[in-house]
């Protein structure tokens, strides 16, 4: 018994961590959890205020609780806060996370920190937003954002009914993967290219409603003769709508968006914009947590890009554009599909 106690004290002194009953818990890297240990999941979102990321966090927290895993949620201070996300990764490494789930602000801005985490034995999964290269993380659970943007573009084109588009684009955060993919997908769907004269203007709004309203007001001052609006997400769409309404243009343009939150679906029902493309953050979170638990128990890692799906939501369906109505949307908003 004395010999066992001495071994415990030696282990605790060597690893500089607390010991109880000769069980030592590491607080760096989380690799002790892989293949049979306790699951400790860290989630890092872009912000902790955007309703979409609040839903992602709540879904991940609930899934972790159901499966008996420890869970910690951190976030950047604002959309585009790469330094804040790097600090969050380092924080979770120090806390002994076995898996980090992250929605990276930039597809490249946190790659060095992710690499350090993976080399220390932590499973890293991207949720919602892919990294560049995709191999920078172990796996990605996300919407195919090119496809979602394409669906929005196809709907707006169909709703214009053959009238040539005169378009304003209210983008997200310049340089982010989600922004780029949705923007490019929309142009593909509507049949335009960057630089086309049909694009009357474009501005980034960082996914923020107030910034979107201001940017939309500026764009309309330059050219109000438009019939179509692209918005990167639903807060952006609400801001754009406020600017359009103030100028008496809200009923004269076709506007689409992407997210599929309950508020966004209600916006469609209320006529703020004609359609939104629903994505499924709850599914992303639940599948990410399930993969984290599997990794901690068996050491098995997921790999590659896993598309969690998207659906056009509208009460004005268009031929050739598969969709669901807002009744279905309100029953399934941000759900598991």
GROMACS .gro file of C-alpha atoms in nm:
model
  337
    1UNK     CA    1   0.000   0.000   0.000
    2UNK     CA    2   0.288   0.235   0.089
    3UNK     CA    3   0.459   0.146  -0.240
    4UNK     CA    4   0.138   0.232  -0.435
    5UNK     CA    5   0.112   0.571  -0.256
    6UNK     CA    6   0.469   0.658  -0.345
    7UNK     CA    7   0.398   0.577  -0.709
    8UNK     CA    8   0.096   0.809  -0.702
    9UNK     CA    9   0.297   1.095  -0.555
   10UNK     CA   10   0.573   1.043  -0.811
   11UNK     CA   11   0.323   1.048  -1.100
   12UNK     CA   12   0.162   1.366  -0.970
   13UNK     CA   13   0.496   1.543  -0.923
   14UNK     CA   14   0.624   1.436  -1.265
   15UNK     CA   15   0.316   1.555  -1.455
   16UNK     CA   16   0.248   1.861  -1.235
   17UNK     CA   17  -0.120   1.784  -1.216
   18UNK     CA   18  -0.362   1.674  -0.943
   19UNK     CA   19  -0.389   1.304  -0.863
   20UNK     CA   20  -0.650   1.106  -0.677
   21UNK     CA   21  -0.636   0.730  -0.625
   22UNK     CA   22  -0.332   0.730  -0.855
   23UNK     CA   23  -0.545   0.859  -1.148
   24UNK     CA   24  -0.372   1.145  -1.330
   25UNK     CA   25  -0.564   1.382  -1.556
   26UNK     CA   26  -0.367   1.570  -1.819
   27UNK     CA   27  -0.469   1.929  -1.891
   28UNK     CA   28  -0.280   1.982  -2.215
   29UNK     CA   29  -0.362   1.839  -2.555
   30UNK     CA   30  -0.645   1.610  -2.449
   31UNK     CA   31  -0.478   1.301  -2.595
   32UNK     CA   32  -0.546   1.105  -2.275
   33UNK     CA   33  -0.913   1.102  -2.380
   34UNK     CA   34  -0.862   0.929  -2.715
   35UNK     CA   35  -0.950   0.563  -2.704
   36UNK     CA   36  -1.124   0.506  -2.373
   37UNK     CA   37  -1.110   0.830  -2.174
   38UNK     CA   38  -1.348   1.105  -2.070
   39UNK     CA   39  -1.485   1.316  -2.355
   40UNK     CA   40  -1.416   1.689  -2.317
   41UNK     CA   41  -1.552   1.892  -2.607
   42UNK     CA   42  -1.468   2.254  -2.680
   43UNK     CA   43  -1.682   2.453  -2.923
   44UNK     CA   44  -1.550   2.774  -3.079
   45UNK     CA   45  -1.797   2.983  -3.280
   46UNK     CA   46  -1.744   3.304  -3.474
   47UNK     CA   47  -1.944   3.507  -3.222
   48UNK     CA   48  -2.173   3.432  -2.928
   49UNK     CA   49  -2.447   3.674  -3.037
   50UNK     CA   50  -2.551   3.570  -3.389
   51UNK     CA   51  -2.869   3.358  -3.346
   52UNK     CA   52  -2.730   3.094  -3.581
   53UNK     CA   53  -2.424   3.034  -3.364
   54UNK     CA   54  -2.634   3.050  -3.048
   55UNK     CA   55  -2.841   2.762  -3.190
   56UNK     CA   56  -2.524   2.572  -3.284
   57UNK     CA   57  -2.389   2.618  -2.931
   58UNK     CA   58  -2.716   2.519  -2.761
   59UNK     CA   59  -2.751   2.209  -2.978
   60UNK     CA   60  -2.392   2.101  -2.911
   61UNK     CA   61  -2.432   2.161  -2.537
   62UNK     CA   62  -2.752   1.955  -2.525
   63UNK     CA   63  -2.598   1.671  -2.726
   64UNK     CA   64  -2.289   1.666  -2.504
   65UNK     CA   65  -2.504   1.655  -2.189
   66UNK     CA   66  -2.708   1.366  -2.329
   67UNK     CA   67  -2.393   1.169  -2.399
   68UNK     CA   68  -2.224   1.250  -2.068
   69UNK     CA   69  -1.944   1.459  -2.218
   70UNK     CA   70  -1.788   1.769  -2.067
   71UNK     CA   71  -1.857   2.077  -2.277
   72UNK     CA   72  -1.703   2.425  -2.299
   73UNK     CA   73  -1.814   2.698  -2.544
   74UNK     CA   74  -1.597   2.992  -2.649
   75UNK     CA   75  -1.628   3.248  -2.929
   76UNK     CA   76  -1.458   3.533  -3.107
   77UNK     CA   77  -1.553   3.887  -3.008
   78UNK     CA   78  -1.683   3.965  -3.356
   79UNK     CA   79  -1.721   3.808  -3.701
   80UNK     CA   80  -1.364   3.799  -3.833
   81UNK     CA   81  -1.187   3.783  -3.494
   82UNK     CA   82  -0.918   3.530  -3.585
   83UNK     CA   83  -0.693   3.625  -3.293
   84UNK     CA   84  -0.978   3.559  -3.050
   85UNK     CA   85  -1.031   3.215  -3.198
   86UNK     CA   86  -0.660   3.135  -3.177
   87UNK     CA   87  -0.666   3.224  -2.806
   88UNK     CA   88  -0.975   3.005  -2.765
   89UNK     CA   89  -0.796   2.706  -2.923
   90UNK     CA   90  -0.499   2.757  -2.690
   91UNK     CA   91  -0.735   2.786  -2.395
   92UNK     CA   92  -0.907   2.458  -2.480
   93UNK     CA   93  -0.573   2.282  -2.523
   94UNK     CA   94  -0.477   2.392  -2.173
   95UNK     CA   95  -0.812   2.268  -2.041
   96UNK     CA   96  -0.748   1.920  -2.180
   97UNK     CA   97  -1.007   1.911  -2.457
   98UNK     CA   98  -1.020   1.582  -2.646
   99UNK     CA   99  -1.209   1.739  -2.939
  100UNK     CA  100  -1.240   2.096  -3.066
  101UNK     CA  101  -1.539   2.185  -3.281
  102UNK     CA  102  -1.483   2.516  -3.460
  103UNK     CA  103  -1.659   2.751  -3.701
  104UNK     CA  104  -1.346   2.932  -3.823
  105UNK     CA  105  -1.381   3.305  -3.888
  106UNK     CA  106  -1.135   3.275  -4.172
  107UNK     CA  107  -1.064   2.967  -4.378
  108UNK     CA  108  -0.691   3.022  -4.320
  109UNK     CA  109  -0.658   3.253  -4.016
  110UNK     CA  110  -0.648   2.981  -3.747
  111UNK     CA  111  -0.465   2.703  -3.929
  112UNK     CA  112  -0.143   2.722  -3.726
  113UNK     CA  113  -0.333   2.692  -3.399
  114UNK     CA  114  -0.542   2.405  -3.537
  115UNK     CA  115  -0.224   2.228  -3.645
  116UNK     CA  116  -0.079   2.259  -3.295
  117UNK     CA  117  -0.397   2.117  -3.147
  118UNK     CA  118  -0.403   1.820  -3.384
  119UNK     CA  119  -0.035   1.742  -3.327
  120UNK     CA  120  -0.105   1.730  -2.954
  121UNK     CA  121  -0.367   1.460  -3.009
  122UNK     CA  122  -0.688   1.664  -3.024
  123UNK     CA  123  -0.953   1.580  -3.282
  124UNK     CA  124  -1.049   1.901  -3.468
  125UNK     CA  125  -1.377   1.921  -3.658
  126UNK     CA  126  -1.496   2.223  -3.855
  127UNK     CA  127  -1.867   2.300  -3.824
  128UNK     CA  128  -2.053   2.520  -4.073
  129UNK     CA  129  -1.738   2.675  -4.223
  130UNK     CA  130  -1.471   2.481  -4.413
  131UNK     CA  131  -1.100   2.548  -4.385
  132UNK     CA  132  -0.861   2.591  -4.676
  133UNK     CA  133  -0.724   2.339  -4.728
  134UNK     CA  134  -1.000   2.109  -4.605
  135UNK     CA  135  -0.730   1.873  -4.478
  136UNK     CA  136  -0.635   2.129  -4.210
  137UNK     CA  137  -0.904   1.967  -3.991
  138UNK     CA  138  -0.992   1.602  -3.943
  139UNK     CA  139  -1.344   1.645  -4.081
  140UNK     CA  140  -1.606   1.907  -4.168
  141UNK     CA  141  -1.980   1.892  -4.096
  142UNK     CA  142  -2.139   2.178  -4.287
  143UNK     CA  143  -2.381   2.306  -4.545
  144UNK     CA  144  -2.254   2.289  -4.901
  145UNK     CA  145  -2.249   2.669  -4.921
  146UNK     CA  146  -2.192   2.679  -5.296
  147UNK     CA  147  -2.505   2.469  -5.338
  148UNK     CA  148  -2.702   2.686  -5.093
  149UNK     CA  149  -2.598   3.002  -5.275
  150UNK     CA  150  -2.685   2.840  -5.606
  151UNK     CA  151  -3.034   2.753  -5.477
  152UNK     CA  152  -3.089   3.113  -5.371
  153UNK     CA  153  -2.972   3.239  -5.711
  154UNK     CA  154  -3.192   2.993  -5.899
  155UNK     CA  155  -3.495   3.103  -5.699
  156UNK     CA  156  -3.433   3.476  -5.755
  157UNK     CA  157  -3.382   3.418  -6.127
  158UNK     CA  158  -3.705   3.217  -6.153
  159UNK     CA  159  -3.898   3.477  -5.951
  160UNK     CA  160  -3.786   3.752  -6.189
  161UNK     CA  161  -3.979   3.567  -6.457
  162UNK     CA  162  -3.747   3.634  -6.745
  163UNK     CA  163  -3.680   4.001  -6.659
  164UNK     CA  164  -3.304   4.069  -6.668
  165UNK     CA  165  -3.164   4.109  -6.320
  166UNK     CA  166  -3.037   4.439  -6.186
  167UNK     CA  167  -2.876   4.321  -5.867
  168UNK     CA  168  -2.734   4.447  -5.540
  169UNK     CA  169  -2.526   4.202  -5.334
  170UNK     CA  170  -2.494   4.240  -4.957
  171UNK     CA  171  -2.209   4.005  -4.874
  172UNK     CA  172  -2.072   3.869  -4.546
  173UNK     CA  173  -1.714   3.896  -4.420
  174UNK     CA  174  -1.468   3.952  -4.702
  175UNK     CA  175  -1.233   3.658  -4.747
  176UNK     CA  176  -1.431   3.408  -4.540
  177UNK     CA  177  -1.504   3.071  -4.695
  178UNK     CA  178  -1.879   3.090  -4.632
  179UNK     CA  179  -1.903   3.436  -4.785
  180UNK     CA  180  -1.704   3.338  -5.093
  181UNK     CA  181  -1.889   3.012  -5.152
  182UNK     CA  182  -2.237   3.159  -5.110
  183UNK     CA  183  -2.155   3.462  -5.325
  184UNK     CA  184  -2.015   3.249  -5.605
  185UNK     CA  185  -2.296   2.995  -5.580
  186UNK     CA  186  -2.559   3.269  -5.604
  187UNK     CA  187  -2.401   3.416  -5.917
  188UNK     CA  188  -2.388   3.069  -6.071
  189UNK     CA  189  -2.756   3.016  -5.989
  190UNK     CA  190  -2.873   3.349  -6.128
  191UNK     CA  191  -2.644   3.323  -6.430
  192UNK     CA  192  -2.407   3.616  -6.371
  193UNK     CA  193  -2.038   3.669  -6.304
  194UNK     CA  194  -1.850   3.915  -6.087
  195UNK     CA  195  -1.803   4.237  -6.282
  196UNK     CA  196  -2.120   4.190  -6.485
  197UNK     CA  197  -2.293   4.525  -6.551
  198UNK     CA  198  -2.612   4.371  -6.412
  199UNK     CA  199  -2.454   4.394  -6.064
  200UNK     CA  200  -2.537   4.750  -5.956
  201UNK     CA  201  -2.328   4.726  -5.639
  202UNK     CA  202  -2.193   4.504  -5.365
  203UNK     CA  203  -2.077   4.562  -5.008
  204UNK     CA  204  -1.968   4.338  -4.718
  205UNK     CA  205  -2.178   4.362  -4.401
  206UNK     CA  206  -2.007   4.101  -4.179
  207UNK     CA  207  -2.339   3.923  -4.127
  208UNK     CA  208  -2.462   4.213  -3.912
  209UNK     CA  209  -2.812   4.359  -3.945
  210UNK     CA  210  -2.722   4.719  -3.861
  211UNK     CA  211  -2.418   4.723  -4.089
  212UNK     CA  212  -2.626   4.568  -4.367
  213UNK     CA  213  -2.888   4.841  -4.339
  214UNK     CA  214  -2.623   5.110  -4.358
  215UNK     CA  215  -2.446   4.947  -4.653
  216UNK     CA  216  -2.775   4.896  -4.834
  217UNK     CA  217  -2.869   5.261  -4.783
  218UNK     CA  218  -2.532   5.364  -4.931
  219UNK     CA  219  -2.578   5.134  -5.230
  220UNK     CA  220  -2.929   5.263  -5.298
  221UNK     CA  221  -2.804   5.622  -5.293
  222UNK     CA  222  -2.578   5.532  -5.583
  223UNK     CA  223  -2.836   5.333  -5.779
  224UNK     CA  224  -3.193   5.257  -5.669
  225UNK     CA  225  -3.301   5.114  -6.005
  226UNK     CA  226  -3.279   4.748  -5.900
  227UNK     CA  227  -3.505   4.444  -5.902
  228UNK     CA  228  -3.303   4.182  -5.711
  229UNK     CA  229  -3.102   4.158  -5.389
  230UNK     CA  230  -2.865   3.888  -5.268
  231UNK     CA  231  -2.808   3.864  -4.893
  232UNK     CA  232  -2.550   3.640  -4.730
  233UNK     CA  233  -2.762   3.557  -4.424
  234UNK     CA  234  -3.091   3.648  -4.257
  235UNK     CA  235  -2.967   3.930  -4.028
  236UNK     CA  236  -2.823   4.085  -4.345
  237UNK     CA  237  -3.158   4.040  -4.519
  238UNK     CA  238  -3.343   4.214  -4.236
  239UNK     CA  239  -3.105   4.508  -4.257
  240UNK     CA  240  -3.141   4.525  -4.635
  241UNK     CA  241  -3.519   4.512  -4.603
  242UNK     CA  242  -3.522   4.806  -4.362
  243UNK     CA  243  -3.328   5.015  -4.614
  244UNK     CA  244  -3.552   4.909  -4.901
  245UNK     CA  245  -3.867   4.980  -4.701
  246UNK     CA  246  -3.748   5.329  -4.611
  247UNK     CA  247  -3.721   5.406  -4.984
  248UNK     CA  248  -4.052   5.243  -5.074
  249UNK     CA  249  -3.876   4.968  -5.271
  250UNK     CA  250  -3.946   4.664  -5.053
  251UNK     CA  251  -4.232   4.540  -5.269
  252UNK     CA  252  -4.049   4.594  -5.596
  253UNK     CA  253  -3.747   4.365  -5.561
  254UNK     CA  254  -3.691   3.991  -5.529
  255UNK     CA  255  -3.468   3.918  -5.230
  256UNK     CA  256  -3.338   3.585  -5.110
  257UNK     CA  257  -3.128   3.480  -4.813
  258UNK     CA  258  -2.968   3.183  -4.640
  259UNK     CA  259  -2.996   3.047  -4.283
  260UNK     CA  260  -3.340   2.904  -4.214
  261UNK     CA  261  -3.377   3.015  -3.854
  262UNK     CA  262  -3.729   3.040  -3.713
  263UNK     CA  263  -3.713   3.420  -3.728
  264UNK     CA  264  -3.594   3.406  -4.087
  265UNK     CA  265  -3.872   3.169  -4.189
  266UNK     CA  266  -4.123   3.401  -4.021
  267UNK     CA  267  -3.968   3.690  -4.218
  268UNK     CA  268  -4.044   3.498  -4.537
  269UNK     CA  269  -4.401   3.433  -4.423
  270UNK     CA  270  -4.440   3.805  -4.341
  271UNK     CA  271  -4.309   3.908  -4.683
  272UNK     CA  272  -3.980   4.074  -4.587
  273UNK     CA  273  -3.809   3.860  -4.849
  274UNK     CA  274  -3.937   3.594  -5.084
  275UNK     CA  275  -3.721   3.296  -4.991
  276UNK     CA  276  -3.451   3.171  -4.763
  277UNK     CA  277  -3.233   2.861  -4.788
  278UNK     CA  278  -3.253   2.661  -4.466
  279UNK     CA  279  -2.945   2.493  -4.329
  280UNK     CA  280  -2.925   2.259  -4.032
  281UNK     CA  281  -2.683   2.369  -3.758
  282UNK     CA  282  -2.844   2.135  -3.505
  283UNK     CA  283  -2.747   1.842  -3.724
  284UNK     CA  284  -2.392   1.978  -3.756
  285UNK     CA  285  -2.362   2.010  -3.379
  286UNK     CA  286  -2.512   1.671  -3.299
  287UNK     CA  287  -2.298   1.487  -3.551
  288UNK     CA  288  -1.988   1.672  -3.435
  289UNK     CA  289  -2.053   1.579  -3.072
  290UNK     CA  290  -2.123   1.216  -3.167
  291UNK     CA  291  -1.790   1.201  -3.351
  292UNK     CA  292  -1.613   1.354  -3.050
  293UNK     CA  293  -1.758   1.093  -2.815
  294UNK     CA  294  -1.665   0.812  -3.054
  295UNK     CA  295  -1.308   0.945  -3.076
  296UNK     CA  296  -1.270   0.961  -2.698
  297UNK     CA  297  -1.404   0.607  -2.659
  298UNK     CA  298  -1.234   0.429  -2.948
  299UNK     CA  299  -0.983   0.663  -3.110
  300UNK     CA  300  -1.176   0.648  -3.437
  301UNK     CA  301  -1.176   0.975  -3.634
  302UNK     CA  302  -1.424   1.102  -3.892
  303UNK     CA  303  -1.283   1.234  -4.217
  304UNK     CA  304  -1.372   1.445  -4.518
  305UNK     CA  305  -1.661   1.683  -4.587
  306UNK     CA  306  -2.007   1.577  -4.470
  307UNK     CA  307  -2.288   1.785  -4.624
  308UNK     CA  308  -2.569   1.841  -4.373
  309UNK     CA  309  -2.812   1.962  -4.640
  310UNK     CA  310  -3.013   2.271  -4.738
  311UNK     CA  311  -3.374   2.342  -4.841
  312UNK     CA  312  -3.536   2.645  -5.008
  313UNK     CA  313  -3.818   2.787  -4.794
  314UNK     CA  314  -4.083   3.002  -4.964
  315UNK     CA  315  -4.457   3.051  -4.990
  316UNK     CA  316  -4.415   3.146  -5.355
  317UNK     CA  317  -4.277   2.830  -5.516
  318UNK     CA  318  -4.115   2.854  -5.855
  319UNK     CA  319  -4.106   2.590  -6.131
  320UNK     CA  320  -3.779   2.403  -6.138
  321UNK     CA  321  -3.677   2.510  -5.786
  322UNK     CA  322  -3.756   2.243  -5.523
  323UNK     CA  323  -3.883   2.405  -5.203
  324UNK     CA  324  -4.088   2.373  -4.885
  325UNK     CA  325  -4.339   2.626  -4.752
  326UNK     CA  326  -4.307   2.829  -4.432
  327UNK     CA  327  -4.534   2.592  -4.239
  328UNK     CA  328  -4.281   2.316  -4.296
  329UNK     CA  329  -4.003   2.567  -4.231
  330UNK     CA  330  -4.137   2.671  -3.891
  331UNK     CA  331  -4.171   2.307  -3.793
  332UNK     CA  332  -3.814   2.226  -3.897
  333UNK     CA  333  -3.618   2.552  -3.862
  334UNK     CA  334  -3.252   2.476  -3.797
  335UNK     CA  335  -3.358   2.121  -3.719
  336UNK     CA  336  -3.207   1.785  -3.793
  337UNK     CA  337  -3.393   1.736  -4.125
   0.00000   0.00000   0.00000
